[in-house]
């Protein structure tokens, strides 16, 4: 028998009996950040590939979602802060050791880029749009001239943003469920998949949807592969890691994870996308909705479950 | 200089004086505590073993909370004391997530709070409040670099352990066993 008790009495809010300091705001932000990263990456990618015309939704229309998602995500992050009026302290220092620190700076760069990207297509999307000020017109001309360079920068920052949503968690040594470097690529792939799902949902062009569905299918397969590796790593690990994995293999998150994230969020949409590629009729909204739901649940469950896992001593 | 604490688990009776002393000295808000006592029972009756541990922030040498702080509010003070500057803290909770000992909490005023090894007392040459009140004298505080300090003498001839050394944080609370 082993029994541990706080004999002095200790029941600190959000710390005891188990840690629960991060609530819905963090997973919502991780979801929106990953989604924006996915949308911006593929917008940049198809511009670099010179397919602006064929992939109209991907390049010109869907990116409108990105700045909205980023602003909402930033707002969620702000809501999570407990000492809100001091949030500006984030931008008074550069701390490379702190993932949250360089994440804050990444957002500070990619959010304006996403706005500039959307703005540079305003004239094409809304006939008769004009910027009213001369310097804005000049800036627009400059952006359009250097669009491919901007696309490259945007793709790189989208990857950083996507990876960051995972690294934010994996940097915490004290939470064994998070403390695995596979979380970076896993969140990146999952974020890109949710971004693709959003574009597929918005696109009216069957050909564009087909191209995106094919890419998305690859991402879903990679994601399943990474999830398998995640658990292989845990089960081959120390007792803390095995205990973390057991939350999903018989523990309290088993049903929610395997049903909501893996079956509804990955396997079903992969099947439907395959059927669609084969030419069968599948409601256009169905696979994207499932992917978005699965992507959000994945982050929500990882944040909730990770806080429960801890060192045993 | 390297401040550290030794806790004699054989002498501690779990009275909780250290907890109350800390709450009073540091004006810890009601319902919160910077130190606490764990009673651990191992084995099956009749062969049971009992251990009392007065725990607090380990003031780790390799402190993950300082590393992950995005603003630099969590920092290292003189003698390796891990400290938080309230007006720099944004209350993001990263340090709370990073601590393997759950030694930090979110103060009702928003910033993150924790044991300071009573820095304000130590600077005046006093001992920490918890050490001062301990009725069984089971807590020892001092400078590890000084071979004649209380803590150095306490761990010199005794076997000791630290909590979760595998976390790699190099904790500075030495539990005498």
Coordinates of C-alpha atoms in Angstrom, one line a residue:
Chain A
X1 CA 0.0 0.0 0.0
X2 CA 1.1 3.5 -0.7
X3 CA -0.9 6.4 0.6
X4 CA -0.1 10.1 0.5
X5 CA -2.2 12.7 2.2
X6 CA -1.8 16.5 2.7
X7 CA -2.0 16.4 6.4
X8 CA -1.6 20.2 6.7
X9 CA -4.7 20.6 4.5
X10 CA -4.2 21.9 1.1
X11 CA -6.9 22.6 -1.4
X12 CA -5.6 25.4 -3.7
X13 CA -8.1 26.4 -6.4
X14 CA -7.2 25.0 -9.8
X15 CA -4.1 23.1 -8.4
X16 CA -5.7 20.5 -6.0
X17 CA -6.7 17.7 -6.2
X18 CA -5.2 17.8 -9.7
X19 CA -4.0 20.7 -11.8
X20 CA -6.6 22.4 -14.0
X21 CA -5.2 25.9 -14.5
X22 CA -5.8 26.0 -18.2
X23 CA -9.4 25.8 -19.3
X24 CA -11.2 26.1 -22.7
X25 CA -9.3 29.2 -23.8
X26 CA -6.0 27.4 -24.5
X27 CA -7.3 24.5 -26.6
X28 CA -9.5 27.0 -28.5
X29 CA -6.5 29.1 -29.2
X30 CA -4.4 26.0 -30.2
X31 CA -7.2 25.0 -32.6
X32 CA -7.6 28.5 -34.1
X33 CA -3.9 28.9 -34.4
X34 CA -3.4 25.6 -36.2
X35 CA -6.4 26.3 -38.5
X36 CA -5.0 29.7 -39.4
X37 CA -1.5 28.2 -40.0
X38 CA -3.1 25.6 -42.3
X39 CA -5.0 28.2 -44.4
X40 CA -2.1 30.5 -44.7
X41 CA 0.4 27.8 -45.6
X42 CA -1.7 26.5 -48.5
X43 CA -2.5 30.0 -49.7
X44 CA 1.2 30.7 -49.9
X45 CA 1.9 27.2 -51.3
X46 CA -0.4 27.6 -54.3
X47 CA 0.9 31.0 -55.1
X48 CA 4.5 29.8 -55.0
X49 CA 3.4 26.9 -57.3
X50 CA 1.7 29.5 -59.6
X51 CA -1.8 28.0 -59.3
X52 CA -3.5 31.2 -58.1
X53 CA -6.2 31.0 -60.8
X54 CA -7.1 27.3 -60.3
X55 CA -7.1 27.5 -56.5
X56 CA -9.1 30.7 -56.1
X57 CA -10.7 29.8 -52.8
X58 CA -7.5 28.6 -51.3
X59 CA -5.5 31.6 -52.3
X60 CA -8.0 34.5 -52.2
X61 CA -11.1 33.7 -50.3
X62 CA -10.3 31.3 -47.5
X63 CA -7.4 33.4 -46.1
X64 CA -10.1 35.9 -44.9
X65 CA -10.7 33.3 -42.1
X66 CA -7.1 33.4 -41.0
X67 CA -6.9 36.9 -39.5
X68 CA -10.3 36.4 -37.9
X69 CA -9.2 33.1 -36.4
X70 CA -5.9 34.6 -35.2
X71 CA -7.6 37.6 -33.6
X72 CA -10.2 35.3 -31.9
X73 CA -7.3 33.0 -30.8
X74 CA -5.4 36.0 -29.3
X75 CA -8.5 37.1 -27.6
X76 CA -8.9 33.6 -26.1
X77 CA -5.3 33.7 -24.9
X78 CA -5.9 37.1 -23.4
X79 CA -9.0 35.7 -21.5
X80 CA -6.8 33.0 -20.1
X81 CA -4.4 35.4 -18.5
X82 CA -5.0 35.9 -14.8
X83 CA -3.1 39.2 -14.6
X84 CA -4.6 40.7 -17.8
X85 CA -3.6 44.3 -17.5
X86 CA 0.1 43.3 -17.6
X87 CA -0.2 41.4 -20.9
X88 CA 2.1 43.9 -22.6
X89 CA 4.9 42.6 -20.6
X90 CA 5.1 39.8 -23.2
X91 CA 6.4 42.3 -25.7
X92 CA 9.0 44.0 -23.5
X93 CA 11.4 41.1 -23.7
X94 CA 12.6 38.4 -26.0
X95 CA 13.0 35.1 -24.2
X96 CA 14.1 32.4 -26.6
X97 CA 14.0 29.7 -23.9
X98 CA 10.3 30.3 -23.4
X99 CA 8.1 28.7 -26.1
X100 CA 5.2 31.0 -25.0
X101 CA 7.6 34.0 -25.4
X102 CA 8.5 33.2 -29.0
X103 CA 5.0 32.1 -29.8
X104 CA 3.8 35.5 -28.8
X105 CA 6.3 37.1 -31.1
X106 CA 5.4 34.7 -33.9
X107 CA 1.7 35.8 -33.6
X108 CA 2.9 39.4 -33.6
X109 CA 4.4 38.7 -37.1
X110 CA 2.0 36.3 -38.7
X111 CA -1.2 38.2 -37.8
X112 CA -0.2 41.4 -39.7
X113 CA 1.0 39.2 -42.6
X114 CA -2.4 37.5 -42.8
X115 CA -4.1 40.9 -42.8
X116 CA -1.8 42.1 -45.6
X117 CA -2.4 39.0 -47.6
X118 CA -6.2 39.4 -47.4
X119 CA -6.0 43.1 -48.2
X120 CA -3.9 42.5 -51.3
X121 CA -6.8 40.5 -52.8
X122 CA -9.5 43.0 -51.9
X123 CA -9.7 44.6 -55.3
X124 CA -10.1 41.2 -57.0
X125 CA -12.8 40.0 -54.6
X126 CA -14.7 43.3 -54.4
X127 CA -15.0 45.1 -57.7
X128 CA -14.6 48.8 -57.3
X129 CA -12.7 48.6 -54.0
X130 CA -10.3 51.5 -53.4
X131 CA -8.0 52.2 -50.5
X132 CA -8.8 55.9 -50.4
X133 CA -5.2 56.8 -49.3
X134 CA -2.4 57.1 -51.8
X135 CA 0.2 55.4 -49.5
X136 CA -2.1 52.3 -49.1
X137 CA -2.4 52.1 -52.9
X138 CA 1.4 52.2 -53.1
X139 CA 1.8 49.6 -50.4
X140 CA -0.7 47.3 -52.2
X141 CA 1.2 47.6 -55.4
X142 CA 4.4 46.8 -53.5
X143 CA 2.8 43.7 -51.9
X144 CA 1.4 42.5 -55.3
X145 CA 4.8 42.9 -56.9
X146 CA 6.5 40.8 -54.2
X147 CA 3.7 38.4 -53.6
X148 CA 5.8 35.3 -54.1
X149 CA 8.3 36.4 -51.5
X150 CA 5.5 37.2 -49.1
X151 CA 4.1 33.7 -49.8
X152 CA 7.4 32.2 -48.8
X153 CA 7.6 34.2 -45.6
X154 CA 4.0 33.3 -44.8
X155 CA 4.6 29.6 -45.4
X156 CA 7.6 29.6 -43.0
X157 CA 5.7 31.4 -40.3
X158 CA 2.7 29.2 -40.8
X159 CA 4.9 26.2 -40.1
X160 CA 6.4 27.9 -37.0
X161 CA 2.9 28.7 -35.8
X162 CA 1.6 25.2 -36.4
X163 CA 4.6 23.6 -34.7
X164 CA 4.5 26.1 -31.9
X165 CA 0.9 25.1 -30.9
X166 CA 2.4 21.6 -30.1
X167 CA 5.7 22.8 -28.7
X168 CA 3.9 25.1 -26.3
X169 CA 2.7 21.9 -24.5
X170 CA 5.7 19.6 -25.2
X171 CA 8.1 22.0 -23.4
X172 CA 6.5 21.2 -20.1
X173 CA 8.7 18.5 -18.6
X174 CA 6.4 18.2 -15.6
X175 CA 3.5 16.9 -17.6
X176 CA 4.5 13.6 -19.0
X177 CA 1.6 13.4 -21.5
X178 CA 2.8 16.6 -23.2
X179 CA 6.5 16.1 -22.7
X180 CA 7.2 14.4 -26.0
X181 CA 8.7 16.1 -29.1
X182 CA 6.2 14.3 -31.4
X183 CA 3.6 16.8 -30.3
X184 CA 5.2 19.5 -32.5
X185 CA 4.7 17.6 -35.8
X186 CA 1.4 16.1 -34.6
X187 CA -0.2 19.5 -33.9
X188 CA 1.3 20.9 -37.1
X189 CA -0.2 18.2 -39.2
X190 CA -3.5 18.3 -37.4
X191 CA -3.6 22.1 -37.7
X192 CA -2.9 21.9 -41.5
X193 CA -5.7 19.3 -41.8
X194 CA -8.2 21.6 -40.1
X195 CA -7.1 24.5 -42.3
X196 CA -7.6 22.3 -45.4
X197 CA -11.0 21.2 -44.1
X198 CA -12.1 24.8 -43.8
X199 CA -11.0 25.6 -47.4
X200 CA -12.7 22.5 -48.7
X201 CA -15.9 23.5 -47.0
X202 CA -15.7 27.0 -48.5
X203 CA -14.7 26.0 -52.0
X204 CA -17.4 25.8 -54.7
X205 CA -15.0 24.4 -57.4
X206 CA -15.1 20.6 -57.6
X207 CA -11.7 20.4 -59.1
X208 CA -10.1 22.5 -56.3
X209 CA -11.9 20.4 -53.7
X210 CA -10.5 17.2 -55.2
X211 CA -7.0 18.5 -55.1
X212 CA -7.3 19.7 -51.5
X213 CA -9.1 16.4 -50.4
X214 CA -6.1 14.4 -51.8
X215 CA -3.7 16.5 -49.8
X216 CA -5.9 16.3 -46.7
X217 CA -6.0 12.6 -47.0
X218 CA -2.3 12.4 -46.8
X219 CA -2.3 14.7 -43.8
X220 CA -4.9 12.5 -42.0
X221 CA -2.9 9.4 -42.7
X222 CA 0.3 11.0 -41.3
X223 CA -1.7 12.2 -38.3
X224 CA -2.9 8.7 -37.5
X225 CA 0.6 7.4 -38.0
X226 CA 1.9 10.1 -35.5
X227 CA -0.8 9.2 -33.0
X228 CA 0.3 5.5 -33.1
X229 CA 3.9 6.6 -32.6
X230 CA 2.8 8.9 -29.7
X231 CA 1.4 5.9 -27.8
X232 CA 4.2 3.6 -28.8
X233 CA 6.6 6.1 -27.3
X234 CA 4.6 6.4 -24.1
X235 CA 4.3 2.6 -23.7
X236 CA 8.0 2.1 -24.1
X237 CA 8.7 4.9 -21.7
X238 CA 9.0 5.4 -18.0
X239 CA 6.2 4.8 -15.5
X240 CA 5.0 8.4 -15.7
X241 CA 4.7 8.1 -19.5
X242 CA 2.8 4.7 -19.2
X243 CA 0.4 6.3 -16.7
X244 CA -0.2 9.2 -19.2
X245 CA -0.9 6.7 -22.0
X246 CA -3.2 4.7 -19.8
X247 CA -5.6 7.7 -19.5
X248 CA -6.3 7.0 -23.2
X249 CA -6.0 3.2 -23.0
X250 CA -8.7 2.3 -20.5
X251 CA -8.6 5.5 -18.4
X252 CA -11.1 8.3 -18.3
X253 CA -10.3 9.8 -21.7
X254 CA -10.5 6.5 -23.6
X255 CA -13.9 7.0 -25.1
X256 CA -13.7 10.7 -25.8
X257 CA -10.3 10.3 -27.5
X258 CA -10.8 7.3 -29.6
X259 CA -14.4 8.1 -30.6
X260 CA -14.3 11.8 -31.1
X261 CA -10.7 12.4 -32.2
X262 CA -9.7 9.2 -34.0
X263 CA -13.0 7.7 -35.4
X264 CA -15.1 10.9 -36.0
X265 CA -12.2 13.3 -36.5
X266 CA -9.8 11.1 -38.6
X267 CA -11.1 7.7 -39.9
X268 CA -14.6 8.8 -41.0
X269 CA -13.5 11.9 -42.9
X270 CA -10.7 9.9 -44.5
X271 CA -13.2 7.3 -45.7
X272 CA -15.6 10.0 -46.9
X273 CA -12.8 11.9 -48.7
X274 CA -11.7 8.6 -50.4
X275 CA -15.3 7.9 -51.5
X276 CA -15.6 11.4 -52.8
X277 CA -12.3 11.1 -54.8
X278 CA -13.7 7.8 -56.3
X279 CA -16.7 9.8 -57.5
X280 CA -19.4 8.9 -55.0
X281 CA -21.6 11.6 -53.7
X282 CA -20.8 12.8 -50.1
X283 CA -22.3 15.9 -48.6
X284 CA -19.7 18.6 -49.1
X285 CA -19.8 19.8 -45.6
X286 CA -19.6 16.5 -43.9
X287 CA -15.8 15.6 -43.9
X288 CA -14.7 19.2 -43.1
X289 CA -17.1 19.4 -40.2
X290 CA -15.9 16.1 -38.8
X291 CA -12.2 17.1 -39.2
X292 CA -12.8 20.5 -37.5
X293 CA -14.7 18.8 -34.6
X294 CA -12.0 16.2 -34.2
X295 CA -9.3 18.8 -34.4
X296 CA -10.9 20.8 -31.6
X297 CA -11.6 17.8 -29.4
X298 CA -8.0 16.6 -29.9
X299 CA -6.6 19.9 -28.4
X300 CA -9.3 20.0 -25.7
X301 CA -8.6 16.5 -24.6
X302 CA -4.8 16.9 -24.7
X303 CA -4.9 20.0 -22.6
X304 CA -7.3 18.5 -20.1
X305 CA -5.6 15.2 -19.8
X306 CA -2.1 16.6 -19.8
X307 CA -2.7 18.6 -16.7
X308 CA -3.6 15.5 -14.8
X309 CA -0.4 13.7 -15.6
X310 CA 2.5 14.3 -13.3
X311 CA 5.7 13.0 -11.8
X312 CA 5.2 10.3 -9.2
X313 CA 7.2 10.5 -6.0
Chain B
X1 CA 26.1 31.1 -2.3
X2 CA 23.4 28.5 -2.6
X3 CA 20.4 28.5 -0.2
X4 CA 18.9 25.2 0.5
X5 CA 16.7 23.5 3.1
X6 CA 17.0 20.1 4.8
X7 CA 13.8 18.5 6.2
X8 CA 14.3 15.7 8.7
X9 CA 11.4 13.3 7.9
X10 CA 12.3 11.3 11.0
X11 CA 11.7 14.3 13.3
X12 CA 8.8 15.9 11.6
X13 CA 5.5 15.2 13.3
X14 CA 3.3 16.9 10.8
X15 CA 2.0 19.6 13.1
X16 CA 1.6 22.2 10.4
X17 CA 3.2 25.0 12.3
X18 CA 5.5 25.8 9.3
X19 CA 2.4 26.2 7.1
X20 CA 0.7 28.6 9.5
X21 CA 3.9 30.5 10.1
X22 CA 4.4 31.0 6.4
X23 CA 0.8 32.1 5.8
X24 CA 1.1 34.7 8.6
X25 CA 4.6 35.9 7.7
X26 CA 3.9 36.2 4.0
X27 CA 0.3 37.3 4.1
X28 CA -0.8 34.3 2.0
X29 CA -4.5 34.7 1.0
X30 CA -7.0 32.5 2.8
X31 CA -7.3 29.1 1.2
X32 CA -3.8 29.1 -0.2
X33 CA -0.5 27.9 1.1
X34 CA 3.1 28.2 0.0
X35 CA 4.2 25.1 2.0
X36 CA 2.4 22.0 3.0
X37 CA 2.9 18.7 4.7
X38 CA 2.6 15.3 3.1
X39 CA 2.1 12.2 5.2
X40 CA 3.1 9.1 3.3
X41 CA 2.3 5.6 4.5
X42 CA 4.0 2.6 2.9
X43 CA 3.5 -1.2 3.4
X44 CA 0.8 -3.4 4.8
X45 CA -0.1 -3.7 8.5
X46 CA 1.7 -4.6 10.7
X47 CA 4.8 -3.6 8.8
X48 CA 4.1 0.0 7.9
X49 CA 6.4 2.9 7.5
X50 CA 5.5 6.5 7.9
X51 CA 7.1 9.6 6.5
X52 CA 6.3 13.2 7.0
X53 CA 7.5 15.7 4.5
X54 CA 7.2 19.5 4.9
X55 CA 7.2 20.5 1.2
X56 CA 7.5 23.8 -0.6
X57 CA 9.2 25.2 -3.7
X58 CA 12.4 23.3 -4.3
X59 CA 14.2 26.4 -5.6
X60 CA 15.6 24.2 -8.3
X61 CA 19.1 24.8 -9.8
X62 CA 17.7 24.0 -13.2
X63 CA 14.3 25.6 -12.8
X64 CA 11.8 24.9 -15.6
X65 CA 9.5 27.7 -14.3
X66 CA 12.1 30.3 -14.9
X67 CA 12.9 28.8 -18.3
X68 CA 9.4 28.9 -19.6
X69 CA 8.4 32.3 -18.3
X70 CA 7.6 34.5 -21.3
X71 CA 8.2 37.8 -19.6
X72 CA 11.1 37.1 -17.2
X73 CA 8.8 37.6 -14.1
X74 CA 10.1 34.3 -12.8
X75 CA 13.7 34.8 -12.1
X76 CA 16.6 33.7 -9.8
X77 CA 17.4 35.8 -6.9
X78 CA 20.6 35.8 -4.8
X79 CA 21.6 32.4 -3.5
X80 CA 19.5 30.6 -6.2
X81 CA 16.1 31.6 -4.7
X82 CA 13.4 31.3 -7.4
X83 CA 11.2 34.4 -7.3
X84 CA 8.3 36.1 -9.1
X85 CA 8.0 39.8 -9.8
X86 CA 4.2 40.4 -9.6
X87 CA 4.2 43.5 -11.9
X88 CA 5.9 41.5 -14.6
X89 CA 3.8 38.4 -14.3
X90 CA 0.9 38.2 -16.8
X91 CA -0.7 35.1 -15.2
X92 CA -0.3 32.9 -18.2
X93 CA 0.1 29.8 -16.0
X94 CA 3.1 28.4 -18.0
X95 CA 5.3 28.2 -14.8
X96 CA 2.5 26.4 -12.9
X97 CA 2.3 23.8 -15.7
X98 CA 6.1 23.4 -15.7
X99 CA 6.5 22.7 -12.0
X100 CA 6.8 19.0 -11.2
X101 CA 6.1 19.8 -7.5
X102 CA 3.0 21.9 -8.0
X103 CA 4.6 24.5 -5.8
X104 CA 3.1 27.5 -7.6
X105 CA -0.4 28.9 -7.6
X106 CA -2.3 31.7 -9.1
X107 CA -2.8 34.4 -6.4
X108 CA -6.3 35.9 -6.3
X109 CA -4.8 39.2 -7.5
X110 CA -3.8 37.5 -10.7
X111 CA -0.1 37.0 -10.5
X112 CA 1.6 33.7 -9.7
X113 CA 2.8 33.3 -6.1
X114 CA 5.1 30.8 -4.4
X115 CA 7.6 30.2 -1.6
X116 CA 10.3 32.8 -1.6
X117 CA 12.5 31.1 1.0
X118 CA 11.5 34.2 3.0
X119 CA 14.0 36.3 1.0
X120 CA 13.0 39.4 3.0
X121 CA 14.0 37.7 6.2
X122 CA 17.1 35.9 4.9
X123 CA 18.5 39.3 3.6
X124 CA 18.3 40.5 7.2
X125 CA 20.3 37.5 8.4
X126 CA 17.2 35.8 9.8
X127 CA 15.9 32.3 9.1
X128 CA 12.8 31.6 7.1
X129 CA 9.5 31.7 9.1
X130 CA 8.9 28.0 8.8
X131 CA 12.3 27.1 10.1
X132 CA 12.0 29.6 12.9
X133 CA 8.8 28.1 14.3
X134 CA 9.4 24.4 13.8
X135 CA 8.8 22.9 17.3
X136 CA 10.8 19.7 16.6
X137 CA 13.6 21.6 14.9
X138 CA 13.3 19.3 11.9
X139 CA 13.8 22.1 9.3
X140 CA 17.3 23.3 8.5
X141 CA 18.0 26.3 6.3
X142 CA 21.3 27.8 5.1
X143 CA 24.0 28.2 2.5
X144 CA 25.2 24.9 1.0
X145 CA 28.5 26.6 0.0
X146 CA 29.2 27.2 3.7
X147 CA 30.3 23.9 5.2
X148 CA 29.3 25.1 8.7
X149 CA 25.8 26.3 7.8
X150 CA 22.8 24.5 9.4
X151 CA 21.8 22.8 6.2
X152 CA 25.3 21.6 5.3
X153 CA 25.7 20.1 8.8
X154 CA 22.3 18.5 8.6
X155 CA 22.9 16.6 5.4
X156 CA 26.6 15.8 6.2
X157 CA 26.1 12.6 8.2
X158 CA 22.6 11.6 7.1
X159 CA 21.2 9.8 4.1
X160 CA 18.9 12.1 2.2
X161 CA 16.7 12.2 -1.0
X162 CA 15.3 14.8 -3.2
X163 CA 11.9 14.6 -4.8
X164 CA 11.6 13.5 -8.5
X165 CA 15.3 13.8 -9.3
X166 CA 14.4 12.3 -12.7
X167 CA 12.7 15.5 -13.6
X168 CA 16.2 16.9 -14.0
X169 CA 15.3 20.1 -12.1
X170 CA 18.1 19.7 -9.5
X171 CA 15.8 20.5 -6.5
X172 CA 17.3 22.0 -3.4
X173 CA 15.1 20.6 -0.7
X174 CA 16.9 17.7 1.0
X175 CA 14.7 15.2 2.8
X176 CA 16.7 13.4 5.5
X177 CA 15.6 9.8 5.7

